[in-house]
C-alpha positions as MATLAB code, in Angstrom:
seq = 'XXXXXXXXXXXXXXXXXXXXXXXXXXXXXXXXXXXXXXXXXXXXXXXXXXXXXXXXXXXXXXXXXXXXXXXXXXXXXXXXXXXXXXXXXXXXXXXXXXXXXXXXXXXXXXXXXXXXXXXXXXXXXXXXXXXXXXXXXXXXXXXXXXXXXXXXXXXXXXXXXXXXXXXXXXXXXXXXXXXXXXXXXXXXXXXX';
ca = [
      12.943   22.136   15.429;
      14.388   18.667   14.894;
      16.150   18.514   11.470;
      14.360   15.264   10.586;
      10.989   16.921   11.317;
      11.949   19.860    9.105;
      12.983   17.498    6.293;
       9.763   15.526    6.694;
       7.672   18.713    6.683;
       9.509   19.938    3.588;
       8.892   16.609    1.876;
       5.224   16.793    2.872;
       5.033   20.237    1.270;
       6.530   18.859   -1.951;
       3.962   16.041   -1.903;
       1.176   18.587   -1.321;
       2.404   20.712   -4.274;
       2.353   17.660   -6.533;
      -1.167   16.846   -5.347;
      -2.315   20.395   -6.141;
      -0.848   20.106   -9.640;
      -2.711   16.821  -10.084;
      -5.859   18.522   -8.822;
      -5.452   21.289  -11.408;
      -4.482   19.176  -14.404;
      -5.706   15.761  -13.238;
      -3.473   12.889  -14.264;
      -1.078   15.025  -16.325;
       0.869   15.950  -13.169;
       0.847   12.460  -11.661;
       4.325   11.843  -13.073;
       5.751   14.524  -10.785;
       4.354   12.830   -7.701;
       5.615    9.482   -8.968;
       9.113   10.860   -9.570;
       9.168   12.430   -6.119;
       7.861    9.496   -4.082;
       7.912    6.186   -5.972;
      11.259    4.812   -4.829;
      10.570    5.574   -1.183;
       6.992    4.264   -1.283;
       8.077    1.133   -3.116;
      10.713    0.432   -0.454;
       8.035    0.524    2.271;
       5.611   -1.641    0.279;
       8.429   -4.090   -0.422;
       9.246   -4.365    3.283;
       5.609   -5.277    3.929;
       4.773   -7.559    0.992;
       8.217   -9.122    0.449;
       7.356   -9.182   -3.254;
       8.440   -6.727   -5.933;
       5.257   -7.283   -7.946;
       2.941   -6.898   -4.966;
       4.825   -3.791   -3.830;
       4.433   -2.275   -7.294;
       0.718   -3.133   -7.224;
       0.330   -1.378   -3.864;
       2.102    1.685   -5.232;
       0.031    1.699   -8.418;
      -3.241    1.340   -6.499;
      -2.260    4.287   -4.326;
      -1.338    6.497   -7.263;
      -4.547    5.643   -9.115;
      -6.546    6.626   -6.044;
      -4.615    9.904   -5.766;
      -5.142   10.664   -9.461;
      -8.885   10.173   -8.981;
      -9.043   12.163   -5.757;
      -5.990   14.440   -5.246;
      -7.898   16.278   -2.514;
      -6.902   13.406   -0.214;
      -3.331   14.701   -0.189;
      -4.158   18.386   -0.530;
      -6.289   18.321    2.605;
      -4.049   16.034    4.669;
      -2.243   17.677    7.562;
       0.918   15.701    6.693;
       0.583   14.648    3.020;
       3.746   12.528    3.033;
       2.653   10.589    6.118;
      -0.815   10.178    4.632;
       0.703    8.824    1.414;
       2.823    6.375    3.432;
      -0.328    5.224    5.239;
      -2.120    4.727    1.913;
       0.685    2.587    0.496;
       0.928    0.619    3.734;
      -2.814   -0.042    3.767;
      -2.763   -1.155    0.120;
       0.224   -3.439    0.773;
      -1.530   -4.983    3.778;
      -4.681   -5.449    1.712;
      -2.655   -7.305   -0.935;
      -1.193   -9.537    1.796;
      -4.673  -10.374    3.064;
      -5.764  -11.368   -0.451;
      -2.625  -13.416   -1.113;
      -3.092  -17.159   -1.002;
      -1.430  -18.643    2.079;
       0.513  -21.154    0.019;
       1.938  -18.504   -2.329;
       5.728  -18.533   -1.956;
       7.534  -15.407   -0.904;
       9.997  -14.428   -3.593;
      13.667  -14.937   -2.920;
      15.980  -11.981   -2.557;
      17.792  -12.773   -5.816;
      14.508  -12.220   -7.662;
      14.164   -8.783   -6.148;
      14.862   -5.902   -8.499;
      15.504   -3.097   -6.040;
      17.813   -0.389   -7.244;
      21.320   -0.207   -5.876;
      23.043    3.073   -6.761;
      26.569    1.741   -6.237;
      28.001   -0.849   -8.614;
      30.780   -2.004   -6.333;
      30.489   -5.685   -5.529;
      31.129   -5.249   -1.819;
      28.385   -2.636   -1.434;
      25.969   -4.870   -3.315;
      26.783   -7.773   -1.015;
      26.215   -5.628    2.067;
      22.950   -4.362    0.594;
      21.806   -7.926   -0.093;
      22.746   -9.019    3.422;
      20.808   -6.128    4.960;
      17.739   -6.793    2.793;
      17.985  -10.494    3.545;
      18.020   -9.765    7.275;
      15.189   -7.256    6.859;
      13.088   -9.819    4.989;
      13.513  -12.316    7.837;
      11.954   -9.905   10.327;
       8.203   -9.878   10.928;
       6.526   -7.340    8.608;
       5.546   -5.113   11.545;
       9.237   -4.754   12.431;
      10.643   -4.459    8.912;
       8.255   -1.656    7.926;
       9.279    0.183   11.083;
      12.987   -0.152   10.214;
      12.314    1.223    6.717;
      10.441    4.223    8.113;
      13.037    4.933   10.819;
      16.236    4.434    8.819;
      15.410    5.211    5.200;
      12.626    7.729    5.793;
      14.362    9.212    8.860;
      11.062    9.519   10.719;
      10.758   10.008   14.469;
       8.996    7.415   16.606;
       6.111    9.876   16.991;
       5.778   10.193   13.196;
       6.038    6.427   12.760;
       3.394    5.923   15.440;
       1.047    8.190   13.485;
       1.650    6.378   10.190;
       1.321    2.882   11.693;
      -1.434    3.790   14.160;
       0.521    2.541   17.191;
       1.979    4.259   20.253;
       5.467    5.820   20.093;
       6.583    3.416   22.850;
       5.446    0.440   20.763;
       7.268    1.862   17.746;
      10.471    2.281   19.769;
      10.177   -1.201   21.239;
       9.589   -2.876   17.864;
      12.485   -0.921   16.406;
      14.816   -2.004   19.209;
      13.828   -5.671   18.787;
      14.176   -5.400   15.016;
      17.700   -3.996   15.297;
      18.681   -6.748   17.730;
      17.381   -9.423   15.354;
      19.040   -7.790   12.348;
      22.362   -7.556   14.191;
      22.167  -11.261   15.027;
      21.215  -12.172   11.438;
      23.982  -10.027    9.970;
      26.558  -11.498   12.369;
      25.409  -14.993   11.376;
      25.687  -14.021    7.713;
      29.211  -12.678    8.210;
      30.188  -15.881   10.052;
      28.956  -17.972    7.117;
      30.900  -15.820    4.631;
      34.119  -16.301    6.602;
      33.704  -20.093    6.718;
      32.869  -20.430    3.009;
];
Protein backbone atom coordinates (compact mmCIF):
# COMPACT_ATOMS: atom_id res chain seq x y z
CA UNK A 1 0.00 0.00 0.00
CA UNK A 2 1.21 3.49 -0.86
CA UNK A 3 2.39 5.28 2.34
CA UNK A 4 0.37 8.39 1.46
CA UNK A 5 -2.78 6.24 1.11
CA UNK A 6 -2.08 4.65 4.49
CA UNK A 7 -1.60 8.09 6.08
CA UNK A 8 -4.78 9.35 4.44
CA UNK A 9 -6.73 6.28 5.58
CA UNK A 10 -5.38 6.70 9.11
CA UNK A 11 -6.38 10.36 9.09
CA UNK A 12 -9.83 9.39 7.81
CA UNK A 13 -10.16 6.97 10.72
CA UNK A 14 -9.25 9.74 13.17
CA UNK A 15 -11.87 11.98 11.56
CA UNK A 16 -14.44 9.16 11.80
CA UNK A 17 -13.63 8.65 15.52
CA UNK A 18 -14.15 12.35 16.18
CA UNK A 19 -17.46 12.21 14.31
CA UNK A 20 -18.59 9.25 16.43
CA UNK A 21 -17.72 11.16 19.60
CA UNK A 22 -19.75 14.11 18.31
CA UNK A 23 -22.59 11.72 17.53
CA UNK A 24 -22.51 10.39 21.09
CA UNK A 25 -22.11 13.67 22.95
CA UNK A 26 -23.25 16.11 20.26
CA UNK A 27 -21.32 19.35 20.19
CA UNK A 28 -19.21 18.57 23.27
CA UNK A 29 -16.75 16.58 21.13
CA UNK A 30 -16.65 19.07 18.25
CA UNK A 31 -13.47 20.58 19.68
CA UNK A 32 -11.60 17.34 19.02
CA UNK A 33 -12.54 17.39 15.35
CA UNK A 34 -11.62 21.07 15.16
CA UNK A 35 -8.22 20.45 16.76
CA UNK A 36 -7.55 17.57 14.39
CA UNK A 37 -8.62 19.19 11.12
CA UNK A 38 -8.99 22.98 11.35
CA UNK A 39 -5.55 24.07 10.16
CA UNK A 40 -5.62 21.75 7.17
CA UNK A 41 -9.21 22.60 6.22
CA UNK A 42 -8.55 26.31 6.61
CA UNK A 43 -5.54 26.06 4.28
CA UNK A 44 -7.74 24.54 1.55
CA UNK A 45 -10.53 27.08 2.05
CA UNK A 46 -7.95 29.87 1.96
CA UNK A 47 -6.56 28.61 -1.34
CA UNK A 48 -10.07 28.78 -2.79
CA UNK A 49 -11.45 32.00 -1.29
CA UNK A 50 -8.20 33.99 -1.05
CA UNK A 51 -9.65 35.55 2.10
CA UNK A 52 -8.92 34.60 5.70
CA UNK A 53 -12.41 35.64 6.83
CA UNK A 54 -14.20 33.78 4.06
CA UNK A 55 -12.05 30.70 4.66
CA UNK A 56 -12.94 30.78 8.35
CA UNK A 57 -16.62 31.14 7.43
CA UNK A 58 -16.40 28.08 5.17
CA UNK A 59 -14.76 26.10 7.96
CA UNK A 60 -17.32 27.25 10.53
CA UNK A 61 -20.25 26.41 8.24
CA UNK A 62 -18.82 22.93 7.73
CA UNK A 63 -18.31 22.30 11.44
CA UNK A 64 -21.80 23.53 12.29
CA UNK A 65 -23.24 21.13 9.73
CA UNK A 66 -21.18 18.27 11.18
CA UNK A 67 -22.27 19.12 14.73
CA UNK A 68 -25.90 18.97 13.60
CA UNK A 69 -25.46 15.78 11.59
CA UNK A 70 -22.29 13.83 12.54
CA UNK A 71 -23.66 10.81 10.67
CA UNK A 72 -22.41 12.51 7.49
CA UNK A 73 -18.84 11.70 8.50
CA UNK A 74 -19.58 8.46 10.32
CA UNK A 75 -21.17 6.95 7.23
CA UNK A 76 -18.71 8.35 4.68
CA UNK A 77 -16.41 5.81 3.06
CA UNK A 78 -13.50 8.29 3.38
CA UNK A 79 -14.46 10.77 6.13
CA UNK A 80 -11.42 13.00 5.60
CA UNK A 81 -12.07 13.30 1.86
CA UNK A 82 -15.74 13.95 2.55
CA UNK A 83 -14.81 16.70 5.01
CA UNK A 84 -12.48 18.25 2.42
CA UNK A 85 -15.34 18.18 -0.10
CA UNK A 86 -17.66 19.87 2.40
CA UNK A 87 -15.20 22.69 3.08
CA UNK A 88 -14.51 23.09 -0.63
CA UNK A 89 -18.22 23.28 -1.43
CA UNK A 90 -18.80 25.85 1.32
CA UNK A 91 -15.83 27.93 0.13
CA UNK A 92 -17.13 27.85 -3.45
CA UNK A 93 -20.59 28.83 -2.23
CA UNK A 94 -19.08 31.84 -0.43
CA UNK A 95 -17.28 32.82 -3.65
CA UNK A 96 -20.54 32.67 -5.59
CA UNK A 97 -22.22 34.95 -3.05
CA UNK A 98 -19.30 37.40 -2.96
CA UNK A 99 -19.88 40.66 -4.76
CA UNK A 100 -17.79 40.84 -7.94
CA UNK A 101 -16.30 44.18 -6.96
CA UNK A 102 -15.18 42.96 -3.52
CA UNK A 103 -11.38 43.21 -3.38
CA UNK A 104 -9.32 40.14 -2.70
CA UNK A 105 -7.29 40.67 0.44
CA UNK A 106 -3.58 41.22 0.09
CA UNK A 107 -1.13 38.65 1.37
CA UNK A 108 0.10 40.94 4.15
CA UNK A 109 -3.42 40.90 5.61
CA UNK A 110 -3.39 37.13 5.73
CA UNK A 111 -2.98 35.63 9.18
CA UNK A 112 -1.85 32.12 8.31
CA UNK A 113 0.34 30.45 10.87
CA UNK A 114 4.02 30.06 10.19
CA UNK A 115 5.69 27.67 12.64
CA UNK A 116 9.21 29.00 12.05
CA UNK A 117 10.14 32.49 13.20
CA UNK A 118 13.21 32.84 11.03
CA UNK A 119 12.92 35.76 8.66
CA UNK A 120 14.17 33.85 5.63
CA UNK A 121 11.62 31.06 6.09
CA UNK A 122 8.85 33.62 6.46
CA UNK A 123 9.92 35.32 3.25
CA UNK A 124 9.94 32.01 1.38
CA UNK A 125 6.52 31.17 2.82
CA UNK A 126 5.16 34.55 1.72
CA UNK A 127 6.61 34.12 -1.77
CA UNK A 128 5.05 30.66 -2.11
CA UNK A 129 1.65 31.88 -0.88
CA UNK A 130 1.88 34.90 -3.14
CA UNK A 131 2.55 32.65 -6.13
CA UNK A 132 -0.22 30.28 -5.02
CA UNK A 133 -2.69 33.17 -4.76
CA UNK A 134 -1.90 34.23 -8.34
CA UNK A 135 -2.95 30.84 -9.69
CA UNK A 136 -6.55 30.17 -10.70
CA UNK A 137 -8.49 28.72 -7.74
CA UNK A 138 -8.90 25.36 -9.49
CA UNK A 139 -5.10 25.03 -9.65
CA UNK A 140 -4.27 26.42 -6.21
CA UNK A 141 -6.69 24.09 -4.41
CA UNK A 142 -5.10 21.19 -6.27
CA UNK A 143 -1.60 22.24 -5.17
CA UNK A 144 -2.78 22.44 -1.54
CA UNK A 145 -4.29 18.96 -1.70
CA UNK A 146 -1.27 17.42 -3.46
CA UNK A 147 1.55 19.06 -1.49
CA UNK A 148 0.17 19.83 1.96
CA UNK A 149 -2.39 17.03 2.18
CA UNK A 150 -0.12 14.56 0.34
CA UNK A 151 -3.07 13.15 -1.61
CA UNK A 152 -2.74 11.07 -4.76
CA UNK A 153 -4.23 12.30 -8.03
CA UNK A 154 -6.93 9.63 -7.67
CA UNK A 155 -7.86 10.94 -4.20
CA UNK A 156 -7.80 14.53 -5.43
CA UNK A 157 -10.00 13.56 -8.38
CA UNK A 158 -12.55 12.12 -5.95
CA UNK A 159 -12.55 15.23 -3.74
CA UNK A 160 -12.76 17.68 -6.66
CA UNK A 161 -15.04 15.53 -8.81
CA UNK A 162 -12.67 15.55 -11.79
CA UNK A 163 -10.68 12.84 -13.57
CA UNK A 164 -7.20 11.87 -12.29
CA UNK A 165 -5.75 12.96 -15.65
CA UNK A 166 -7.31 16.41 -15.26
CA UNK A 167 -5.95 16.61 -11.71
CA UNK A 168 -2.45 15.70 -12.91
CA UNK A 169 -2.63 18.16 -15.79
CA UNK A 170 -3.81 21.05 -13.60
CA UNK A 171 -1.12 20.22 -11.07
CA UNK A 172 1.59 20.23 -13.74
CA UNK A 173 0.42 23.60 -15.10
CA UNK A 174 0.16 25.01 -11.59
CA UNK A 175 3.73 23.99 -10.76
CA UNK A 176 4.99 25.52 -14.01
CA UNK A 177 3.23 28.81 -13.24
CA UNK A 178 4.44 28.80 -9.64
CA UNK A 179 8.03 28.14 -10.74
CA UNK A 180 7.83 31.09 -13.14
CA UNK A 181 6.28 33.35 -10.48
CA UNK A 182 8.85 32.34 -7.87
CA UNK A 183 11.73 32.89 -10.31
CA UNK A 184 10.31 36.34 -11.12
CA UNK A 185 10.03 37.07 -7.40
CA UNK A 186 13.63 36.01 -6.79
CA UNK A 187 14.78 38.20 -9.71
CA UNK A 188 13.01 41.20 -8.18
CA UNK A 189 14.61 40.54 -4.78
CA UNK A 190 18.08 40.46 -6.32
CA UNK A 191 17.55 43.77 -8.15
CA UNK A 192 16.12 45.58 -5.11
